[in-house]
XYZ file of N, CA and C in Angstrom:
687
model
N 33.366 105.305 11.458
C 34.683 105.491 12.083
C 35.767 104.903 11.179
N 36.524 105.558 10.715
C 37.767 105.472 9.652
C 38.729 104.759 10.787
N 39.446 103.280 10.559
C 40.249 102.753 10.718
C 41.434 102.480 10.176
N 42.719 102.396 11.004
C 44.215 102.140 10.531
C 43.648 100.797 9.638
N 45.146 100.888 8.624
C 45.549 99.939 7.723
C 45.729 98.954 9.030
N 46.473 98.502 9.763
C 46.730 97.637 10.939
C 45.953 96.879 10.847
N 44.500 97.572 12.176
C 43.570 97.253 11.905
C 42.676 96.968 10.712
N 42.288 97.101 10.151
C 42.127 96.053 8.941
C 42.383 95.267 8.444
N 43.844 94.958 8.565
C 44.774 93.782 8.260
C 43.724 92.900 9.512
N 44.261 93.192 10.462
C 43.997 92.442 11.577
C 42.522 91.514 11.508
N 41.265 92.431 11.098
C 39.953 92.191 11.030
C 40.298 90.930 10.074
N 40.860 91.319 8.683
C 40.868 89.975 8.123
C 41.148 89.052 8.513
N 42.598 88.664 9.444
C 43.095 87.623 9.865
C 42.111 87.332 10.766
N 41.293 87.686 11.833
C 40.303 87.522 12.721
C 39.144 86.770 12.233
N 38.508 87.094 10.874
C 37.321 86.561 10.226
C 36.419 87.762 10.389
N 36.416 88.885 10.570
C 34.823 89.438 11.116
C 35.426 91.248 11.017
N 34.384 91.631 10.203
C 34.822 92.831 9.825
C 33.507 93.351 10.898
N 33.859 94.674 11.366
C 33.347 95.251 12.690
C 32.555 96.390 12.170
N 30.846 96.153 12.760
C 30.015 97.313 11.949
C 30.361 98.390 13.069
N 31.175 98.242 14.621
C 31.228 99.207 15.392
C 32.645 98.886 15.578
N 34.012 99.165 14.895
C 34.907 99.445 15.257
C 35.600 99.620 16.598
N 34.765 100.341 16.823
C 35.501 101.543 18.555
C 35.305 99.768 19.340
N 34.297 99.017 19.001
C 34.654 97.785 20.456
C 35.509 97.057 19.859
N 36.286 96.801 19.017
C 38.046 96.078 18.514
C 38.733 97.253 19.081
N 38.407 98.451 18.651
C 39.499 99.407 19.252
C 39.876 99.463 21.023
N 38.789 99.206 21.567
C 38.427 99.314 23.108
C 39.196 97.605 23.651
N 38.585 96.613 22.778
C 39.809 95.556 23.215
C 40.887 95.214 22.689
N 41.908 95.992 21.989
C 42.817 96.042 21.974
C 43.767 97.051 22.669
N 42.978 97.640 23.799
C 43.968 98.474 24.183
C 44.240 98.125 25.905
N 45.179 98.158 26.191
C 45.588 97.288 27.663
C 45.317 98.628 28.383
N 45.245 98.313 29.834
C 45.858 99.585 30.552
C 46.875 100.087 31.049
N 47.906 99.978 30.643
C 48.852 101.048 30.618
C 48.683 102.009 29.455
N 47.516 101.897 28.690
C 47.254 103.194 27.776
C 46.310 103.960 27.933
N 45.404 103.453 28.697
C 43.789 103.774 28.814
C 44.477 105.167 29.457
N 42.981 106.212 29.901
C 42.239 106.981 30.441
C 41.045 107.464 30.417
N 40.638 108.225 31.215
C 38.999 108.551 30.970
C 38.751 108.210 29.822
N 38.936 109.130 28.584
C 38.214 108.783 27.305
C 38.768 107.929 26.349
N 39.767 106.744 27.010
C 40.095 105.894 26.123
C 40.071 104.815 27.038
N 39.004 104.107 27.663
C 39.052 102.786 28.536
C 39.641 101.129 27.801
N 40.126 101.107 28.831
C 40.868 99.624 28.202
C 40.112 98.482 27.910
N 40.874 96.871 27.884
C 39.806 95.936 27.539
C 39.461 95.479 28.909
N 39.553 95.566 29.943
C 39.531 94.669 30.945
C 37.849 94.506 31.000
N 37.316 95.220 30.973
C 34.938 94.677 30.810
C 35.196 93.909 30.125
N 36.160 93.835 28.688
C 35.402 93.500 27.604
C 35.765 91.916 27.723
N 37.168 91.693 28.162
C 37.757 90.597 29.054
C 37.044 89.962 29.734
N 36.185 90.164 30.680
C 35.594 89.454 31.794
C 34.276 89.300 30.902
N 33.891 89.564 29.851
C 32.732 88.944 29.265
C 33.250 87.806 28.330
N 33.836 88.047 27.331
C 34.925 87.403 26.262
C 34.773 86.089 27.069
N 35.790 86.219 28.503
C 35.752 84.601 29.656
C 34.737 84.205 29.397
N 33.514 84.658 29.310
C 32.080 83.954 29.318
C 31.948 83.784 28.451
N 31.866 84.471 27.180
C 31.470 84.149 26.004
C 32.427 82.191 25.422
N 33.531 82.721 25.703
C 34.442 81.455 25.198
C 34.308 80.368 25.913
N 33.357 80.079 27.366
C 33.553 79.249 28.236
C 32.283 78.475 27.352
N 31.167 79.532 27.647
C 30.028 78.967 26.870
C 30.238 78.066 25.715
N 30.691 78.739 24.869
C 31.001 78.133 23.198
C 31.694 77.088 23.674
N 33.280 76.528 24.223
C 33.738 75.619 24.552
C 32.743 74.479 25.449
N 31.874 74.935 26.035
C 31.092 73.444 26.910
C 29.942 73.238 26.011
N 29.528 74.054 25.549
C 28.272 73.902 24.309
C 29.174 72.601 22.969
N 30.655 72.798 22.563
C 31.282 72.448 21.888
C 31.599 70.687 22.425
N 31.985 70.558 23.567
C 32.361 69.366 24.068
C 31.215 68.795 24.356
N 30.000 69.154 25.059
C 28.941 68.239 25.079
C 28.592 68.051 23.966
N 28.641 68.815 22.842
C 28.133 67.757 21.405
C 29.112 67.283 20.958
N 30.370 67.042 21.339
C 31.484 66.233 20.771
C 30.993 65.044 21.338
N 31.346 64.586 22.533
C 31.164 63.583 23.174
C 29.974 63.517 23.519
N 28.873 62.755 23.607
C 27.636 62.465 24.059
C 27.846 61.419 25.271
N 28.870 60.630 25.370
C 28.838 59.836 26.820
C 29.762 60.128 27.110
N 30.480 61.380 27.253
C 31.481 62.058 28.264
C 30.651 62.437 29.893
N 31.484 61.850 30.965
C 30.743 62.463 32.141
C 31.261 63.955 32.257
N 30.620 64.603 33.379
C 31.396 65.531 33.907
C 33.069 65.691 34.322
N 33.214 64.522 34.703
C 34.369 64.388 34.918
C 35.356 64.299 34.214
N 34.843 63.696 32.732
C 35.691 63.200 31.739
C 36.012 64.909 31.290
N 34.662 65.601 30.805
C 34.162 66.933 30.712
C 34.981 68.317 30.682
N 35.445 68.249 31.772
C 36.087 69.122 32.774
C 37.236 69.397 32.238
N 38.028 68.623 32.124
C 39.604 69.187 31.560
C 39.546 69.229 30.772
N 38.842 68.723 30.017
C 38.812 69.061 28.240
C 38.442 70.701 28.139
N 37.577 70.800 28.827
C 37.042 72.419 29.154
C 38.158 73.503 29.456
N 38.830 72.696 30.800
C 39.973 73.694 31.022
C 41.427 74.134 30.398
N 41.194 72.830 29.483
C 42.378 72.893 28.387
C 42.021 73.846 27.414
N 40.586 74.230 26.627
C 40.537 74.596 25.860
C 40.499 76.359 26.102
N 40.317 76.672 27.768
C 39.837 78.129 27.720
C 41.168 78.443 28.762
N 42.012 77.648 29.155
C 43.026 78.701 29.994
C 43.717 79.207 29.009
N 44.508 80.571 30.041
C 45.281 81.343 29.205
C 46.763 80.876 27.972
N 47.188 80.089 28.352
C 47.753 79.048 27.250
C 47.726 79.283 25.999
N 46.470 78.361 26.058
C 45.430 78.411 24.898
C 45.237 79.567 23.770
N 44.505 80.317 25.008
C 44.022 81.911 24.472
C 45.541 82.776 23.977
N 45.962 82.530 24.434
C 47.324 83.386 23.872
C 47.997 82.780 22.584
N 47.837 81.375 22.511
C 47.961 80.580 21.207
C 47.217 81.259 20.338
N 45.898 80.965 20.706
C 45.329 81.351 19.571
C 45.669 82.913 19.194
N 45.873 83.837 20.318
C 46.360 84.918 19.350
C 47.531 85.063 18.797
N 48.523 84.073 19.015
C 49.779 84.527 18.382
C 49.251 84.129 16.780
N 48.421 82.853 16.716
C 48.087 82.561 15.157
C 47.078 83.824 14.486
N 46.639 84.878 14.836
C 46.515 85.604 14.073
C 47.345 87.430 14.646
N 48.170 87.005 15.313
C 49.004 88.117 15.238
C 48.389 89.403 16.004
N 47.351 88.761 16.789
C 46.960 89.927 17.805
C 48.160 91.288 18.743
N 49.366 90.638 19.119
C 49.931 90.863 19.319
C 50.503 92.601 18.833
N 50.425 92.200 17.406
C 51.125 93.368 16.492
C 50.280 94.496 16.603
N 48.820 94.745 17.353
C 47.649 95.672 16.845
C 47.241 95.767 18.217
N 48.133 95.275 19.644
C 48.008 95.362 20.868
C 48.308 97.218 20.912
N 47.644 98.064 21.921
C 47.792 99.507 22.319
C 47.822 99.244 23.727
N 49.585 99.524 23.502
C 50.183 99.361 25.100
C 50.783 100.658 25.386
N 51.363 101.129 26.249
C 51.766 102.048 26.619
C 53.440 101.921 26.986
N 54.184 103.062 27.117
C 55.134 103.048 26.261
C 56.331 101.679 27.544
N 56.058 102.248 28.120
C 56.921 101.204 29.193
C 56.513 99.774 28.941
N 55.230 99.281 29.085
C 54.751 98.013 28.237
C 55.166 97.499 27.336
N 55.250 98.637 26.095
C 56.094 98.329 24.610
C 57.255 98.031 24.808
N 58.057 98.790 26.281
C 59.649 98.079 25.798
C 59.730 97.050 26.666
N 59.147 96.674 27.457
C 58.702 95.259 28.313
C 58.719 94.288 27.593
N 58.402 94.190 26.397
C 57.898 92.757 25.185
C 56.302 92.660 25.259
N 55.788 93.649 25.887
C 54.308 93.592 26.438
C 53.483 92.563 25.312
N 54.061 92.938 24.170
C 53.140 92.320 22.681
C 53.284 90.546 22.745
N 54.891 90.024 23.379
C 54.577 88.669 23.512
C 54.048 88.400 24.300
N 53.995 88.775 26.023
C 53.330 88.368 26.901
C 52.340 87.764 27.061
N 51.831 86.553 27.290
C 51.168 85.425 27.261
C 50.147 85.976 28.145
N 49.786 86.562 28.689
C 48.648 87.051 29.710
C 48.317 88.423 28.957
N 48.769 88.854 28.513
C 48.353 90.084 27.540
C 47.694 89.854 26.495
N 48.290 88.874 25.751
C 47.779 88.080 24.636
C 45.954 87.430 25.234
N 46.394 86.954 26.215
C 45.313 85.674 25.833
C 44.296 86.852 27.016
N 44.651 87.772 27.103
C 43.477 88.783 27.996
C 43.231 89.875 26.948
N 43.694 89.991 25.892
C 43.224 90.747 24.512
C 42.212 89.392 23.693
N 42.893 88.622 23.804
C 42.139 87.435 22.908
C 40.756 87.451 23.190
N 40.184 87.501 24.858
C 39.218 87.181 25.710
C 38.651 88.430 25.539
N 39.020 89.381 25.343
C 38.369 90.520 24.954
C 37.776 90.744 23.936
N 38.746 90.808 22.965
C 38.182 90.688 20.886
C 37.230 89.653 20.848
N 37.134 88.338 21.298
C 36.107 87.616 21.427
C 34.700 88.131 22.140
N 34.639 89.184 23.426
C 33.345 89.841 23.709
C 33.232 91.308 23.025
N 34.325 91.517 22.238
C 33.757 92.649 20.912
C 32.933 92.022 19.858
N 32.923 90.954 19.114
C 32.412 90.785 18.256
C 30.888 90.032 19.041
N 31.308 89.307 20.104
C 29.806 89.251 20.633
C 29.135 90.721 20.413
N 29.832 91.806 21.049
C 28.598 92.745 20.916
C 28.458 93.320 20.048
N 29.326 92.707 18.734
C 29.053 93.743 17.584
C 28.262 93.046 16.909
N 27.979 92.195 17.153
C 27.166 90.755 16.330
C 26.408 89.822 16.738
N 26.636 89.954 18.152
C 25.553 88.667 18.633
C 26.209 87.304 19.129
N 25.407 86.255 19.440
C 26.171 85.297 20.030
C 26.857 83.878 19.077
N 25.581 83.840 17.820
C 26.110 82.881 16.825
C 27.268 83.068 15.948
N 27.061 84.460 15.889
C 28.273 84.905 15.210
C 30.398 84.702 15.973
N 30.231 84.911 17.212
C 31.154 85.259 18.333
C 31.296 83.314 18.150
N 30.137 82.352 18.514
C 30.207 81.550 18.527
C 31.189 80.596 17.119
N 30.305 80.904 16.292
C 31.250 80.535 14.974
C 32.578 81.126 14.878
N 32.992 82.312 15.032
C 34.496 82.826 14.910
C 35.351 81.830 15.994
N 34.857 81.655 17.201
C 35.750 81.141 18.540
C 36.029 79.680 17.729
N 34.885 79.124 17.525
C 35.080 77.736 17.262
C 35.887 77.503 15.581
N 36.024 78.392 14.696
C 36.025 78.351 13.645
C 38.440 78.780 14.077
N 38.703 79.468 14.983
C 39.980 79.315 15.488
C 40.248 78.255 16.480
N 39.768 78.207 17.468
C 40.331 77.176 17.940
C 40.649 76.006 17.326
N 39.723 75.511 16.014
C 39.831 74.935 15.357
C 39.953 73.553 15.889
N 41.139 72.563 15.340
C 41.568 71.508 16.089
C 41.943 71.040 16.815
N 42.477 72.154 18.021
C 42.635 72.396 19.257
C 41.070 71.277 19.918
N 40.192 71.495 19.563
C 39.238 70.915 19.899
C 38.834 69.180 19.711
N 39.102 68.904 18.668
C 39.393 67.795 18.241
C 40.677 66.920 19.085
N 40.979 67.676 19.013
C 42.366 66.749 20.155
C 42.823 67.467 21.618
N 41.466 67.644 21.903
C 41.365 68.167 23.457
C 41.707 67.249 24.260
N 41.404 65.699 24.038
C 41.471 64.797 25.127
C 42.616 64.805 25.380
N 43.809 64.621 24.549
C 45.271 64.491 24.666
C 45.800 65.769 25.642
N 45.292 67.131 25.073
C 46.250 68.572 25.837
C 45.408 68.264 26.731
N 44.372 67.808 27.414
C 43.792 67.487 28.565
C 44.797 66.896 29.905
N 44.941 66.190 28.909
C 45.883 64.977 30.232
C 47.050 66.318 31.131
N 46.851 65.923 32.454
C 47.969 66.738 32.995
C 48.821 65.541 33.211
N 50.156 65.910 33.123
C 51.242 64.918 32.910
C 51.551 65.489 34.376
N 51.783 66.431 34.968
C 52.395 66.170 35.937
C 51.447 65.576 37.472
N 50.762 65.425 37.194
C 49.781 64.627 37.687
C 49.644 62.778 37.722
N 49.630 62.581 36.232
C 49.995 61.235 35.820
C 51.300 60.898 36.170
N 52.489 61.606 36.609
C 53.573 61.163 36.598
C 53.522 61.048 38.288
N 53.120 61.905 38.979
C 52.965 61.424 40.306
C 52.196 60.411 40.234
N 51.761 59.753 40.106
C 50.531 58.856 39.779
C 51.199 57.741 39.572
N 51.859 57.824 38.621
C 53.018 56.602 38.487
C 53.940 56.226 39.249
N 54.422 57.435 39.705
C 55.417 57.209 41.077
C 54.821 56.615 42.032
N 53.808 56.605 42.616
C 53.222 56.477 43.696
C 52.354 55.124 43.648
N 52.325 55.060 42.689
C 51.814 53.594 42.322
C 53.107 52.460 42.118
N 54.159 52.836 42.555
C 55.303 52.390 42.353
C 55.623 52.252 43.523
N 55.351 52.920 44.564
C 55.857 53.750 45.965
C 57.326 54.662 45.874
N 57.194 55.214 45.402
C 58.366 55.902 45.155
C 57.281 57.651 45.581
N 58.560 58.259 45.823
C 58.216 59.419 46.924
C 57.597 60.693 45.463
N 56.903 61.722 45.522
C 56.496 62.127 44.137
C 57.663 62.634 43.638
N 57.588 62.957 42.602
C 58.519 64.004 41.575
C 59.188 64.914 42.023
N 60.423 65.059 41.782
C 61.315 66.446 42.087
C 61.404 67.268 40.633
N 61.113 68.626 41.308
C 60.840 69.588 39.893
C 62.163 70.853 40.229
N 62.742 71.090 39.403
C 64.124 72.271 39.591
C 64.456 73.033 38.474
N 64.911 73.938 38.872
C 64.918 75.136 37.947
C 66.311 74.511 37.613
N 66.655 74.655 36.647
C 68.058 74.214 36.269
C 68.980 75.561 35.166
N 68.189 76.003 34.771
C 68.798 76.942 33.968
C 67.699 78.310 33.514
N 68.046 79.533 33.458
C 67.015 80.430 32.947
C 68.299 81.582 32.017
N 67.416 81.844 30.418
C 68.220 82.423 29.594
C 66.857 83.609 29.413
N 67.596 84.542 28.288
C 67.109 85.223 28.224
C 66.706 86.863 28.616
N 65.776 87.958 28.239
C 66.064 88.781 29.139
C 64.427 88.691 29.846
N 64.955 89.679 31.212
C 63.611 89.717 32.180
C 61.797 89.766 31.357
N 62.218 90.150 30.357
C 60.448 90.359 29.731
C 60.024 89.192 29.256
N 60.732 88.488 28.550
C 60.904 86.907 28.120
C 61.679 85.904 28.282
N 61.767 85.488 29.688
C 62.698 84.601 29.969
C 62.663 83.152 29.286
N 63.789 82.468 29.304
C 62.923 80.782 29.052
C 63.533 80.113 30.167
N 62.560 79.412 30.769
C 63.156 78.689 32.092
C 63.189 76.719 31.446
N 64.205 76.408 32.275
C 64.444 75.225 31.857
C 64.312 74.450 33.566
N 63.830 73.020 33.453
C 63.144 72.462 34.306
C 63.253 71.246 34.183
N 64.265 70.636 35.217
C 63.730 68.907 34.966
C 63.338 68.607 36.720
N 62.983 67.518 35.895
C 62.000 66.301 36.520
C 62.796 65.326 37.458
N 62.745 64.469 38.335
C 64.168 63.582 38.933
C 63.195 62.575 39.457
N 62.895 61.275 39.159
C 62.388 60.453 40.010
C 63.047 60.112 41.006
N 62.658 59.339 42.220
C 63.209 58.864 43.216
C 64.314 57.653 42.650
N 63.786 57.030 41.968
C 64.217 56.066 40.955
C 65.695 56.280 40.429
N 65.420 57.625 40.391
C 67.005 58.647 39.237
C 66.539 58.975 37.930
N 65.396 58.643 37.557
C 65.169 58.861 35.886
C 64.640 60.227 36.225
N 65.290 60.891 35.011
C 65.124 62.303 34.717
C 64.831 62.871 33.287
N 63.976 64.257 32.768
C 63.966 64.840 31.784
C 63.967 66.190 31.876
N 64.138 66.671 31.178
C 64.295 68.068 31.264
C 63.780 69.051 29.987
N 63.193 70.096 30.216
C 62.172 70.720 29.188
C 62.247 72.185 29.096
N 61.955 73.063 28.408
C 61.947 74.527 28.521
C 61.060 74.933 28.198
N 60.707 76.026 28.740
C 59.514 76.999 28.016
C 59.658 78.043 28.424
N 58.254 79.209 28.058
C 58.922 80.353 28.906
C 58.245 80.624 30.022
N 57.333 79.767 30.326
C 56.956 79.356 31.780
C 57.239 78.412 32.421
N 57.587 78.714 33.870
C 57.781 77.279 34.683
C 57.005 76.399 34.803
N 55.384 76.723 34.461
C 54.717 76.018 34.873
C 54.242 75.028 33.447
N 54.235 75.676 32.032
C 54.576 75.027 30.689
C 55.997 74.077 30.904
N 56.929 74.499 31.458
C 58.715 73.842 31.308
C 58.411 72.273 32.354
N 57.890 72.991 33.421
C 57.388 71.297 34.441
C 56.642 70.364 33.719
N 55.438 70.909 32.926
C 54.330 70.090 32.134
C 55.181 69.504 31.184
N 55.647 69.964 30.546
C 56.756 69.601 29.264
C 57.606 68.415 29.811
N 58.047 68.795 30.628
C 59.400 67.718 31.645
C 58.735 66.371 31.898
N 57.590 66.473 32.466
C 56.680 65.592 32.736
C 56.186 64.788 32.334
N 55.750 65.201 30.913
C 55.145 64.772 29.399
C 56.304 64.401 28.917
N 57.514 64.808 29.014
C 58.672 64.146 28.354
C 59.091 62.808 29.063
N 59.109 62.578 30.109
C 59.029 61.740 30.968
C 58.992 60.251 30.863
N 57.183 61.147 31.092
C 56.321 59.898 30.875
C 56.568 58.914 29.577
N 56.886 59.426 28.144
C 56.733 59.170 27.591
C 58.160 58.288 27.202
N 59.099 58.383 28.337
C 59.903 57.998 28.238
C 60.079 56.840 28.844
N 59.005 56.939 29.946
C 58.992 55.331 31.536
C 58.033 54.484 30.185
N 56.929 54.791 28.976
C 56.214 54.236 28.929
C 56.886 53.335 27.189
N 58.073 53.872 26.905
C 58.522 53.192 26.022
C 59.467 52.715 26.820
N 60.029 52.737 27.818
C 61.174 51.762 28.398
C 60.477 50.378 29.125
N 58.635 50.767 29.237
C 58.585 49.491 29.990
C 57.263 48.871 28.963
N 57.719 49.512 27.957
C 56.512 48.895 26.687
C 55.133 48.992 27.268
């Protein structure tokens, strides 16, 4: 099967040149393009989840050897939510070799962070099946790269710890507010602060509310924890 220049570009940046093509072609294509004889990634998606969950807990139990479950766990969920997965495809430009359909395309469909990191989860159970599991295994771990290494840190939920602090204070939890949103509807950036009961406040952006709160939070904290040494 003769492939675009695109694609090929793409394979390189990926690591893994494809002895069956058509399954990169099959997860890169969303559904707003599919039909009968062109099915989208969404199978290839719901395996990919497995494939990357595996590799990530296989990865942390030999990092840590006296990590509990508990310790375990968020390190896990840091490394495989969509976040993540969409990170990692913006670093090799998945985005650009996304087959969306035409309303999608003028949506921003290609930045979309759930598009991304549900193509990512896909191309990851193409090369499982074009190759097997050591192979899929080495590519996942060989991008995530240091993401892994400093899992414990993107672990921490700050807005968690910051209630935590409040409340260990007695102070009532966190106030979270939309304060500003720019941008247009396909990519907004929402801006978000934080208000202790106290009055101390930060404020953060992203282009999720739920990244802009974490951010606010993490900005925060880091702010109660140099003011009280």
């Amino acid at each position: 099967m003769k492939i675009s220049a695109d694609i090929s570009a793409f394979q390189t940046r990926l690591g893994h040149e494809f002895s069956q093509p058509e399954l990169l072609l099959r997860a890169l294509t969303h559904s707003s393009i599919s039909s009968a004889t062109r099915p989208d990634n969404q199978r290839l998606e719901f395996l990919g989840d497995r494939v990357l969950g595996l590799t990530m807990a296989e990865a942390l139990f030999e990092k840590d050897k006296s990590a509990s479950e508990g310790q375990l766990a968020p390190r896990f969920n840091a490394l495989v939510r969509k976040e993540t997965c969409a990170d990692v495809a913006r670093q090799i430009d998945l985005g650009a070799v996304l087959k969306l359909g035409r309303s999608e395309m003028m949506s921003g469909g290609r930045r979309k962070e759930a598009l991304l990191a549900d193509a990512m989860e896909a191309v990851i159970a193409a090369v499982y099946r074009d190759a097997g599991f050591d192979v899929a295994k080495a590519l996942v771990r060989r991008l995530w790269g240091k993401r892994i290494d400093r899992v414990e840190d993107d672990a921490r939920d700050a807005k968690t710890a910051l209630q935590e602090w409040a409340q260990a204070r007695g102070q009532k939890p966190p106030k979270y507010s939309e304060v500003a949103r720019k941008g247009p509807d396909h990519a907004p950036i929402f801006t978000i602060e934080v208000t202790l009961e106290s009055g101390e406040a930060e404020r953060s952006e992203a282009n999720s509310k739920r990244q802009a709160e974490q951010a606010a939070a993490k900005a925060l904290l880091l702010k109660l924890e140099a003011k009280n040494g």
